């Protein structure tokens, strides 16, 4: 990418899109195109076509998607497959038609079989059954990889796919039901701490901050929400058994990996030597994982939460382990910088502002 190239970051206000935008701006890229969901609904084929015909971007980072934690994936199954297929089909096809030089599609490591070998190499794609809770989302993401590969093979485009591990950082989703585990634990422990210390005004302010509609957010509302999510003066409630293993990457490291891949890697680099071209996507992660129980302890120490942790086994565990094999990424010249404890500290700072 040249500093003046026209770069479209789809999903520029989200966790990953905002980090990519910030990192690009820091590096001096000055022609970044942004559209909110309200300004451009990427599930709308005609609107997406119009946008690409008018703007004709040189490069596209595809970080717009319907995203959520394990319960959101398992509950909104139709939304997760339909919306993600629509967004990626529209953006990839219109990028091809508009002559986009390079596109980066963001998938997820849930594309791999539930019982994939660990760490999971790119070649374990489509070798076994998927984890049930996120099967619709994973199938959409697998379709995205195959769409990019197929357009490259048939039309000579240069569209790449990256499969990030679990991500966290500024502009994360802190919804107590729909979020991923790391932001959920930070918010639950912070709320538990406020409740334990009798800081009722701060509790109400927290719920007001995340309120999206006209609901009156007062102490009664806050207490009802706390009860609904199993947060009391003595304990907070976390999900599943706590035994699953997960790997976490700071969103600005993820952004740096995306920019590195966009600048340094071409489809020819990841497809060369393959008789049948498949599995050209690239894993993005740290190569290090922790148990969910261990993650809870790390967050508890950093927040200074003194209550106990209850594990609700009516909630799903999901995949037992999904550690990325980052050999290919390291060979392509990129490695993460932020380790988990440092990242959690930064995350808590951005949370309490
Ligand atoms: N978070 C994670 O742990 C992981 C994320 N990923 C992948 O990374 C990518 C980014 O995820 P993340 O940043 O977490 O997601 P977020 O939910 O934080 O952001 C999603 C973005 O997509 C935009 N968006 C959603 N639907 C539409 C639509 N119909 N039209 C236009 N824009 C839309 C939203 O726009 P607006 O802000 O205007 O509403 C938002 O900016 C996704 O592909 C996801 O699958 C992969 C692995 C892990
Ligand atoms: C990024 C990734 O994200 C999802 O997969 P996931 O990693 O299973 O998701 P998660 O972050 O929500 O949970 C990780 C683990 O943590 C446990 N857990 C404990 N307590 C809470 C809790 O309070 N909230 C949440 N969300 N989880 C909790 C939870 O039970 C599970 O064992 C998919 O969308 C998938 O498609 C995907 O790509």
CSV table of C-alpha atoms and ligand atoms in Angstrom, one decimal:
chain,number,residue,atom,x,y,z
A,1,UNK,CA,0.0,0.0,0.0
A,2,UNK,CA,1.2,3.5,-0.8
A,3,UNK,CA,0.6,6.2,1.9
A,4,UNK,CA,-1.9,7.9,-0.4
A,5,UNK,CA,-3.7,4.7,-1.5
A,6,UNK,CA,-7.5,4.6,-1.1
A,7,UNK,CA,-8.1,2.1,1.7
A,8,UNK,CA,-11.6,1.0,2.7
A,9,UNK,CA,-11.8,-0.4,6.3
A,10,UNK,CA,-15.2,-2.1,6.5
A,11,UNK,CA,-16.3,-2.1,10.1
A,12,UNK,CA,-14.0,0.8,11.2
A,13,UNK,CA,-15.8,1.3,14.5
A,14,UNK,CA,-15.6,-2.3,15.7
A,15,UNK,CA,-12.9,-3.9,17.9
A,16,UNK,CA,-10.6,-4.9,15.0
A,17,UNK,CA,-11.6,-2.3,12.4
A,18,UNK,CA,-11.0,0.6,14.8
A,19,UNK,CA,-7.5,-0.9,15.7
A,20,UNK,CA,-6.7,-1.3,11.9
A,21,UNK,CA,-7.8,2.3,11.3
A,22,UNK,CA,-5.7,3.7,14.2
A,23,UNK,CA,-2.6,1.7,13.2
A,24,UNK,CA,-2.9,2.8,9.5
A,25,UNK,CA,-3.3,6.4,10.5
A,26,UNK,CA,-0.2,6.2,12.8
A,27,UNK,CA,1.8,4.8,9.9
A,28,UNK,CA,0.8,7.9,7.8
A,29,UNK,CA,-1.9,6.3,5.5
A,30,UNK,CA,-4.1,9.4,4.8
A,31,UNK,CA,-6.9,8.2,2.5
A,32,UNK,CA,-9.0,5.9,4.6
A,33,UNK,CA,-12.6,5.4,3.6
A,34,UNK,CA,-15.1,4.7,6.4
A,35,UNK,CA,-18.8,4.0,6.5
A,36,UNK,CA,-20.8,3.1,9.5
A,37,UNK,CA,-23.4,0.3,9.4
A,38,UNK,CA,-26.1,3.0,9.3
A,39,UNK,CA,-24.5,4.7,6.3
A,40,UNK,CA,-23.9,1.6,4.4
A,41,UNK,CA,-25.5,-1.8,5.1
A,42,UNK,CA,-23.2,-4.3,3.6
A,43,UNK,CA,-25.9,-7.0,3.5
A,44,UNK,CA,-27.6,-4.7,0.9
A,45,UNK,CA,-26.2,-5.8,-2.5
A,46,UNK,CA,-27.3,-2.7,-4.4
A,47,UNK,CA,-26.0,-0.3,-1.8
A,48,UNK,CA,-22.7,-2.1,-1.7
A,49,UNK,CA,-22.4,-2.1,-5.5
A,50,UNK,CA,-23.1,1.7,-5.6
A,51,UNK,CA,-20.5,2.3,-2.9
A,52,UNK,CA,-17.7,0.4,-4.7
A,53,UNK,CA,-18.6,1.9,-8.1
A,54,UNK,CA,-18.4,5.4,-6.6
A,55,UNK,CA,-15.4,5.0,-4.3
A,56,UNK,CA,-13.3,2.4,-6.2
A,57,UNK,CA,-10.9,1.7,-3.3
A,58,UNK,CA,-7.4,0.3,-4.0
A,59,UNK,CA,-7.3,-1.9,-0.8
A,60,UNK,CA,-10.0,-3.4,1.4
A,61,UNK,CA,-9.8,-4.7,5.0
A,62,UNK,CA,-13.0,-6.7,5.5
A,63,UNK,CA,-13.6,-6.4,9.3
A,64,UNK,CA,-17.4,-5.9,9.2
A,65,UNK,CA,-19.3,-8.9,10.4
A,66,UNK,CA,-21.9,-10.1,12.8
A,67,UNK,CA,-19.8,-11.2,15.8
A,68,UNK,CA,-20.4,-12.4,19.4
A,69,UNK,CA,-19.4,-14.8,22.1
A,70,UNK,CA,-20.4,-18.4,22.6
A,71,UNK,CA,-24.0,-17.8,23.7
A,72,UNK,CA,-24.7,-15.2,21.0
A,73,UNK,CA,-23.3,-17.6,18.3
A,74,UNK,CA,-25.5,-20.4,19.7
A,75,UNK,CA,-28.6,-18.2,20.0
A,76,UNK,CA,-28.6,-16.0,16.8
A,77,UNK,CA,-27.6,-18.9,14.5
A,78,UNK,CA,-29.6,-17.6,11.5
A,79,UNK,CA,-28.3,-14.1,11.8
A,80,UNK,CA,-24.7,-15.3,12.1
A,81,UNK,CA,-24.8,-17.4,8.9
A,82,UNK,CA,-27.1,-15.1,6.8
A,83,UNK,CA,-25.5,-11.7,7.6
A,84,UNK,CA,-21.9,-12.9,7.4
A,85,UNK,CA,-22.5,-14.7,4.1
A,86,UNK,CA,-24.3,-11.6,2.7
A,87,UNK,CA,-21.6,-9.1,3.9
A,88,UNK,CA,-18.7,-11.1,2.6
A,89,UNK,CA,-20.3,-12.1,-0.7
A,90,UNK,CA,-21.2,-8.5,-1.5
A,91,UNK,CA,-17.8,-7.0,-0.5
A,92,UNK,CA,-15.7,-9.7,-2.2
A,93,UNK,CA,-17.7,-9.7,-5.4
A,94,UNK,CA,-17.9,-5.9,-5.7
A,95,UNK,CA,-14.1,-5.6,-4.8
A,96,UNK,CA,-13.4,-7.9,-7.8
A,97,UNK,CA,-15.7,-5.8,-10.1
A,98,UNK,CA,-14.2,-2.5,-8.9
A,99,UNK,CA,-10.7,-3.8,-9.5
A,100,UNK,CA,-9.5,-3.7,-5.9
A,101,UNK,CA,-5.8,-4.5,-5.9
A,102,UNK,CA,-5.9,-6.4,-2.6
A,103,UNK,CA,-8.5,-7.5,-0.1
A,104,UNK,CA,-8.0,-9.0,3.4
A,105,UNK,CA,-10.8,-11.2,4.6
A,106,UNK,CA,-11.1,-11.8,8.4
A,107,UNK,CA,-12.2,-15.2,9.5
A,108,UNK,CA,-11.8,-16.9,12.8
A,109,UNK,CA,-10.1,-20.0,14.2
A,110,UNK,CA,-13.6,-21.5,14.9
A,111,UNK,CA,-13.3,-22.7,11.2
A,112,UNK,CA,-11.2,-25.7,12.4
A,113,UNK,CA,-12.7,-29.0,13.6
A,114,UNK,CA,-13.7,-29.2,17.2
A,115,UNK,CA,-11.1,-32.0,17.7
A,116,UNK,CA,-8.4,-30.6,15.4
A,117,UNK,CA,-4.8,-31.4,16.2
A,118,UNK,CA,-3.2,-28.9,18.5
A,119,UNK,CA,-1.8,-26.4,17.7
A,120,UNK,CA,-4.1,-26.2,14.7
A,121,UNK,CA,-2.3,-25.9,11.4
A,122,UNK,CA,-4.0,-24.2,8.4
A,123,UNK,CA,-4.2,-27.6,6.7
A,124,UNK,CA,-6.6,-29.0,9.4
A,125,UNK,CA,-9.4,-27.0,7.7
A,126,UNK,CA,-12.3,-29.3,6.7
A,127,UNK,CA,-10.8,-32.4,8.2
A,128,UNK,CA,-13.6,-33.0,10.8
A,129,UNK,CA,-16.8,-32.0,12.5
A,130,UNK,CA,-17.2,-28.4,13.7
A,131,UNK,CA,-18.0,-27.2,17.3
A,132,UNK,CA,-21.9,-27.1,17.4
A,133,UNK,CA,-22.3,-23.7,19.2
A,134,UNK,CA,-20.7,-21.7,16.4
A,135,UNK,CA,-21.2,-24.0,13.4
A,136,UNK,CA,-23.3,-21.4,11.3
A,137,UNK,CA,-20.8,-18.7,11.9
A,138,UNK,CA,-17.9,-21.0,11.1
A,139,UNK,CA,-19.5,-22.2,7.9
A,140,UNK,CA,-19.9,-18.6,6.7
A,141,UNK,CA,-16.2,-17.9,7.5
A,142,UNK,CA,-15.1,-21.1,5.6
A,143,UNK,CA,-17.2,-19.9,2.7
A,144,UNK,CA,-15.3,-16.6,2.9
A,145,UNK,CA,-11.9,-18.3,2.6
A,146,UNK,CA,-13.2,-20.4,-0.4
A,147,UNK,CA,-14.7,-17.3,-2.1
A,148,UNK,CA,-11.3,-15.5,-1.9
A,149,UNK,CA,-9.4,-18.5,-3.1
A,150,UNK,CA,-11.9,-19.1,-6.0
A,151,UNK,CA,-11.9,-15.5,-7.2
A,152,UNK,CA,-8.1,-15.6,-7.1
A,153,UNK,CA,-8.0,-18.8,-9.2
A,154,UNK,CA,-10.7,-17.8,-11.7
A,155,UNK,CA,-10.2,-14.1,-12.0
A,156,UNK,CA,-6.6,-13.5,-10.9
A,157,UNK,CA,-7.5,-11.3,-7.9
A,158,UNK,CA,-5.2,-11.0,-4.9
A,159,UNK,CA,-7.6,-11.6,-2.0
A,160,UNK,CA,-6.1,-13.0,1.2
A,161,UNK,CA,-7.7,-14.5,4.3
A,162,UNK,CA,-6.5,-14.4,7.9
A,163,UNK,CA,-7.9,-16.5,10.8
A,164,UNK,CA,-7.4,-14.7,14.1
A,165,UNK,CA,-7.7,-16.3,17.5
A,166,UNK,CA,-9.9,-14.8,20.2
A,167,UNK,CA,-9.3,-11.0,20.2
A,168,UNK,CA,-9.7,-8.2,22.8
A,169,UNK,CA,-9.0,-4.5,23.1
A,170,UNK,CA,-10.5,-1.0,22.9
A,171,UNK,CA,-14.0,-0.8,21.4
A,172,UNK,CA,-14.7,-4.4,22.5
A,173,UNK,CA,-18.3,-5.5,23.2
A,174,UNK,CA,-19.1,-5.6,27.0
A,175,UNK,CA,-22.6,-6.8,26.7
A,176,UNK,CA,-23.1,-9.3,29.6
A,177,UNK,CA,-24.9,-11.9,27.3
A,178,UNK,CA,-23.4,-11.3,23.8
A,179,UNK,CA,-19.8,-10.5,24.5
A,180,UNK,CA,-16.7,-12.8,24.4
A,181,UNK,CA,-15.2,-14.1,27.6
A,182,UNK,CA,-12.5,-11.6,28.3
A,183,UNK,CA,-14.5,-8.4,28.2
A,184,UNK,CA,-17.4,-10.2,30.0
A,185,UNK,CA,-15.1,-11.2,32.8
A,186,UNK,CA,-13.7,-7.7,33.1
A,187,UNK,CA,-17.1,-6.2,33.4
A,188,UNK,CA,-18.6,-8.8,35.7
A,189,UNK,CA,-15.7,-8.5,38.1
A,190,UNK,CA,-15.7,-4.7,38.0
A,191,UNK,CA,-19.5,-4.7,38.7
A,192,UNK,CA,-19.1,-7.3,41.5
A,193,UNK,CA,-16.4,-5.0,43.0
A,194,UNK,CA,-18.6,-1.9,42.9
A,195,UNK,CA,-21.5,-3.9,44.4
A,196,UNK,CA,-19.3,-5.2,47.2
A,197,UNK,CA,-18.0,-1.7,48.0
A,198,UNK,CA,-21.6,-0.2,47.9
A,199,UNK,CA,-20.7,2.2,45.1
A,200,UNK,CA,-24.2,2.4,43.8
A,201,UNK,CA,-23.8,5.6,41.8
A,202,UNK,CA,-20.9,4.0,39.9
A,203,UNK,CA,-23.0,0.9,39.3
A,204,UNK,CA,-25.8,3.0,37.7
A,205,UNK,CA,-23.3,4.9,35.7
A,206,UNK,CA,-21.9,1.7,34.3
A,207,UNK,CA,-25.3,0.5,33.1
A,208,UNK,CA,-26.1,4.0,31.7
A,209,UNK,CA,-22.9,3.9,29.7
A,210,UNK,CA,-24.0,0.7,27.9
A,211,UNK,CA,-27.7,1.5,27.6
A,212,UNK,CA,-28.7,1.6,23.9
A,213,UNK,CA,-32.4,2.7,24.1
A,214,UNK,CA,-34.7,4.9,26.2
A,215,UNK,CA,-34.9,2.5,29.2
A,216,UNK,CA,-34.7,4.3,32.5
A,217,UNK,CA,-31.4,3.2,34.0
A,218,UNK,CA,-31.6,3.6,37.8
A,219,UNK,CA,-30.5,1.6,40.8
A,220,UNK,CA,-33.5,-0.7,40.5
A,221,UNK,CA,-32.6,-1.4,36.9
A,222,UNK,CA,-29.0,-2.0,37.7
A,223,UNK,CA,-29.8,-4.4,40.5
A,224,UNK,CA,-32.2,-6.4,38.3
A,225,UNK,CA,-29.5,-6.8,35.7
A,226,UNK,CA,-26.9,-7.9,38.3
A,227,UNK,CA,-29.3,-10.5,39.6
A,228,UNK,CA,-30.1,-11.7,36.0
A,229,UNK,CA,-26.4,-12.2,35.3
A,230,UNK,CA,-25.6,-13.9,38.7
A,231,UNK,CA,-23.6,-11.0,40.2
A,232,UNK,CA,-24.2,-10.7,44.0
A,233,UNK,CA,-22.4,-9.0,46.9
A,234,UNK,CA,-20.3,-12.1,47.4
A,235,UNK,CA,-19.8,-13.7,44.1
A,236,UNK,CA,-20.0,-13.4,40.3
A,237,UNK,CA,-21.2,-16.2,37.9
A,238,UNK,CA,-19.0,-17.3,35.0
A,239,UNK,CA,-20.0,-19.8,32.3
A,240,UNK,CA,-19.2,-23.5,31.7
A,241,UNK,CA,-16.6,-25.5,33.6
A,242,UNK,CA,-13.7,-23.2,33.3
A,243,UNK,CA,-11.6,-26.0,31.8
A,244,UNK,CA,-11.6,-25.0,28.1
A,245,UNK,CA,-8.3,-23.5,26.8
A,246,UNK,CA,-8.3,-20.3,24.8
A,247,UNK,CA,-5.6,-18.1,23.2
A,248,UNK,CA,-6.0,-14.3,23.3
A,249,UNK,CA,-4.5,-11.6,21.1
A,250,UNK,CA,-4.5,-7.8,21.7
A,251,UNK,CA,-6.5,-6.0,18.9
A,252,UNK,CA,-3.7,-3.7,18.0
A,253,UNK,CA,-1.3,-6.6,17.5
A,254,UNK,CA,-4.1,-8.1,15.3
A,255,UNK,CA,-4.2,-4.8,13.3
A,256,UNK,CA,-0.4,-4.8,12.9
A,257,UNK,CA,-0.6,-8.4,11.6
A,258,UNK,CA,-3.3,-7.4,9.1
A,259,UNK,CA,-1.3,-4.5,7.8
A,260,UNK,CA,1.8,-6.7,7.6
A,261,UNK,CA,0.0,-9.4,5.6
A,262,UNK,CA,-1.6,-6.7,3.3
A,263,UNK,CA,1.8,-5.2,2.6
A,264,UNK,CA,4.1,-8.2,2.5
A,265,UNK,CA,2.0,-11.2,1.3
A,266,UNK,CA,0.5,-12.0,-2.1
A,267,UNK,CA,-1.8,-14.9,-3.0
A,268,UNK,CA,1.1,-16.4,-5.1
A,269,UNK,CA,3.2,-16.6,-1.9
A,270,UNK,CA,0.6,-18.7,0.0
A,271,UNK,CA,-0.5,-20.9,-3.0
A,272,UNK,CA,2.9,-21.6,-4.7
A,273,UNK,CA,3.8,-25.3,-5.0
A,274,UNK,CA,0.3,-26.5,-4.3
A,275,UNK,CA,-1.1,-28.8,-6.9
A,276,UNK,CA,-4.6,-28.3,-5.6
A,277,UNK,CA,-4.9,-24.8,-4.3
A,278,UNK,CA,-6.5,-24.8,-0.8
A,279,UNK,CA,-5.8,-23.7,2.7
A,280,UNK,CA,-4.1,-20.5,1.6
A,281,UNK,CA,-5.4,-18.6,4.7
A,282,UNK,CA,-3.0,-17.6,7.5
A,283,UNK,CA,-3.6,-18.1,11.2
A,284,UNK,CA,-3.0,-15.1,13.5
A,285,UNK,CA,-2.3,-15.7,17.1
A,286,UNK,CA,0.3,-15.8,19.8
A,287,UNK,CA,0.7,-19.6,19.9
A,288,UNK,CA,0.1,-19.5,23.7
A,289,UNK,CA,-3.1,-20.4,25.5
A,290,UNK,CA,-4.6,-20.4,29.1
A,291,UNK,CA,-7.5,-22.2,30.7
A,292,UNK,CA,-10.6,-20.1,31.2
A,293,UNK,CA,-10.2,-20.6,35.0
A,294,UNK,CA,-6.6,-19.3,34.8
A,295,UNK,CA,-7.9,-16.3,32.7
A,296,UNK,CA,-10.4,-15.5,35.5
A,297,UNK,CA,-7.6,-15.6,38.1
A,298,UNK,CA,-5.5,-13.2,36.1
A,299,UNK,CA,-8.3,-10.8,35.7
A,300,UNK,CA,-9.3,-11.1,39.3
A,301,UNK,CA,-5.8,-10.2,40.4
A,302,UNK,CA,-5.6,-7.2,38.1
A,303,UNK,CA,-9.0,-5.8,39.1
A,304,UNK,CA,-8.6,-6.7,42.8
A,305,UNK,CA,-12.0,-8.4,42.9
A,306,UNK,CA,-12.3,-10.1,46.4
A,307,UNK,CA,-15.6,-12.2,45.9
A,308,UNK,CA,-15.8,-15.8,44.7
A,309,UNK,CA,-16.3,-17.3,41.3
A,310,UNK,CA,-19.3,-19.6,40.6
A,311,UNK,CA,-19.2,-21.7,37.5
A,312,UNK,CA,-22.6,-22.2,35.7
A,313,UNK,CA,-22.5,-25.5,34.0
A,314,UNK,CA,-25.8,-24.9,32.2
A,315,UNK,CA,-23.8,-22.6,29.9
A,316,UNK,CA,-21.7,-24.2,27.1
A,317,UNK,CA,-18.0,-24.8,27.2
A,318,UNK,CA,-17.5,-24.8,23.4
A,319,UNK,CA,-14.4,-26.1,21.8
A,320,UNK,CA,-12.1,-27.7,24.5
A,321,UNK,CA,-9.0,-26.2,23.0
A,322,UNK,CA,-8.2,-24.1,20.0
A,323,UNK,CA,-4.6,-23.0,19.9
A,324,UNK,CA,-3.3,-21.7,16.6
A,325,UNK,CA,-0.3,-23.0,14.8
A,326,UNK,CA,1.5,-19.7,14.0
A,327,UNK,CA,4.4,-21.2,12.1
A,328,UNK,CA,3.3,-19.8,8.7
A,329,UNK,CA,2.7,-16.3,10.3
A,330,UNK,CA,6.2,-16.3,11.9
A,331,UNK,CA,7.7,-17.4,8.6
A,332,UNK,CA,6.0,-14.5,6.9
A,333,UNK,CA,7.9,-12.2,9.3
A,334,UNK,CA,5.3,-11.3,12.0
A,335,UNK,CA,5.1,-12.0,15.7
A,336,UNK,CA,2.8,-10.6,18.5
A,337,UNK,CA,4.1,-8.1,21.0
A,338,UNK,CA,1.5,-7.8,23.8
A,339,UNK,CA,1.4,-10.7,26.4
A,340,UNK,CA,-1.9,-11.5,28.1
A,341,UNK,CA,-1.3,-9.9,31.5
A,342,UNK,CA,-0.1,-6.6,30.0
A,343,UNK,CA,-3.1,-6.7,27.6
A,344,UNK,CA,-5.6,-7.3,30.4
A,345,UNK,CA,-4.1,-4.3,32.3
A,346,UNK,CA,-4.5,-2.1,29.3
A,347,UNK,CA,-8.0,-3.4,28.7
A,348,UNK,CA,-9.1,-2.7,32.3
A,349,UNK,CA,-7.7,0.8,31.9
A,350,UNK,CA,-9.7,1.5,28.8
A,351,UNK,CA,-12.7,0.0,30.5
A,352,UNK,CA,-12.6,2.3,33.6
A,353,UNK,CA,-11.3,5.3,31.6
B,1,LIG,N1,-13.7,-10.4,18.4
B,1,LIG,C1,-13.1,-11.5,18.3
B,1,LIG,O1,-12.6,-12.1,19.3
B,1,LIG,C2,-12.8,-12.1,16.9
B,1,LIG,C3,-13.2,-11.5,15.7
B,1,LIG,N2,-12.9,-12.1,14.5
B,1,LIG,C4,-13.3,-11.5,13.3
B,1,LIG,O2,-12.8,-10.1,13.2
B,1,LIG,C5,-13.7,-9.3,12.4
B,1,LIG,C6,-14.1,-8.1,13.2
B,1,LIG,O3,-14.7,-8.5,14.4
B,1,LIG,P1,-14.9,-7.5,15.6
B,1,LIG,O4,-14.1,-6.2,15.4
B,1,LIG,O5,-14.7,-8.2,16.9
B,1,LIG,O6,-16.5,-7.2,15.5
B,1,LIG,P2,-17.3,-5.9,16.1
B,1,LIG,O7,-18.6,-6.4,16.4
B,1,LIG,O8,-16.5,-5.2,17.1
B,1,LIG,O9,-17.4,-4.9,14.8
B,1,LIG,C7,-18.1,-5.3,13.7
B,1,LIG,C8,-18.2,-4.1,12.8
B,1,LIG,O10,-18.9,-4.6,11.6
B,1,LIG,C9,-19.8,-3.5,11.3
B,1,LIG,N3,-21.0,-4.2,10.7
B,1,LIG,C10,-21.8,-5.2,11.2
B,1,LIG,N4,-22.8,-5.5,10.4
B,1,LIG,C11,-22.7,-4.6,9.3
B,1,LIG,C12,-23.4,-4.4,8.1
B,1,LIG,N5,-24.5,-5.2,7.9
B,1,LIG,N6,-23.1,-3.5,7.3
B,1,LIG,C13,-22.0,-2.7,7.6
B,1,LIG,N7,-21.2,-2.8,8.7
B,1,LIG,C14,-21.6,-3.8,9.5
B,1,LIG,C15,-20.2,-2.8,12.6
B,1,LIG,O11,-20.5,-1.5,12.2
B,1,LIG,P3,-21.1,-0.3,13.2
B,1,LIG,O12,-20.0,-0.1,14.2
B,1,LIG,O13,-21.4,0.9,12.4
B,1,LIG,O14,-22.3,-0.9,13.9
B,1,LIG,C16,-18.8,-2.9,13.3
B,1,LIG,O15,-18.0,-1.8,13.0
B,1,LIG,C17,-14.9,-10.2,12.1
B,1,LIG,O16,-14.8,-10.7,10.8
B,1,LIG,C18,-14.8,-11.3,13.1
B,1,LIG,O17,-15.4,-12.5,12.6
B,1,LIG,C19,-12.2,-13.3,14.5
B,1,LIG,C20,-11.8,-13.9,15.6
B,1,LIG,C21,-12.1,-13.4,16.9
B,2,LIG,C1,-13.8,-15.8,18.9
B,2,LIG,C2,-14.6,-17.0,19.1
B,2,LIG,O1,-15.6,-16.7,20.1
B,2,LIG,C3,-16.6,-17.7,20.3
B,2,LIG,O2,-16.1,-18.9,20.8
B,2,LIG,P1,-15.5,-19.0,22.2
B,2,LIG,O3,-14.1,-18.9,22.3
B,2,LIG,O4,-16.0,-20.3,22.8
B,2,LIG,O5,-16.3,-17.8,23.0
B,2,LIG,P2,-16.3,-17.0,24.3
B,2,LIG,O6,-15.3,-16.0,24.3
B,2,LIG,O7,-17.7,-16.5,24.4
B,2,LIG,O8,-16.1,-18.1,25.4
B,2,LIG,C4,-14.9,-18.8,25.7
B,2,LIG,C5,-15.1,-19.7,26.9
B,2,LIG,O9,-15.2,-18.8,28.1
B,2,LIG,C6,-16.3,-19.3,28.9
B,2,LIG,N1,-16.9,-18.2,29.7
B,2,LIG,C7,-16.9,-18.2,31.0
B,2,LIG,N2,-17.5,-17.1,31.5
B,2,LIG,C8,-18.0,-16.4,30.4
B,2,LIG,C9,-18.7,-15.3,30.2
B,2,LIG,O10,-19.1,-14.6,31.2
B,2,LIG,N3,-19.0,-14.9,29.0
B,2,LIG,C10,-18.5,-15.6,27.9
B,2,LIG,N4,-18.8,-15.1,26.6
B,2,LIG,N5,-17.8,-16.8,28.0
B,2,LIG,C11,-17.6,-17.2,29.2
B,2,LIG,C12,-17.3,-19.9,27.8
B,2,LIG,O11,-18.2,-20.8,28.4
B,2,LIG,C13,-16.3,-20.6,26.9
B,2,LIG,O12,-15.9,-21.8,27.4
B,2,LIG,C14,-17.3,-18.0,19.0
B,2,LIG,O13,-18.0,-16.9,18.7
B,2,LIG,C15,-16.4,-18.4,17.9
B,2,LIG,O14,-17.1,-18.4,16.7
B,2,LIG,C16,-15.2,-17.5,17.8
B,2,LIG,O15,-14.7,-17.3,16.8
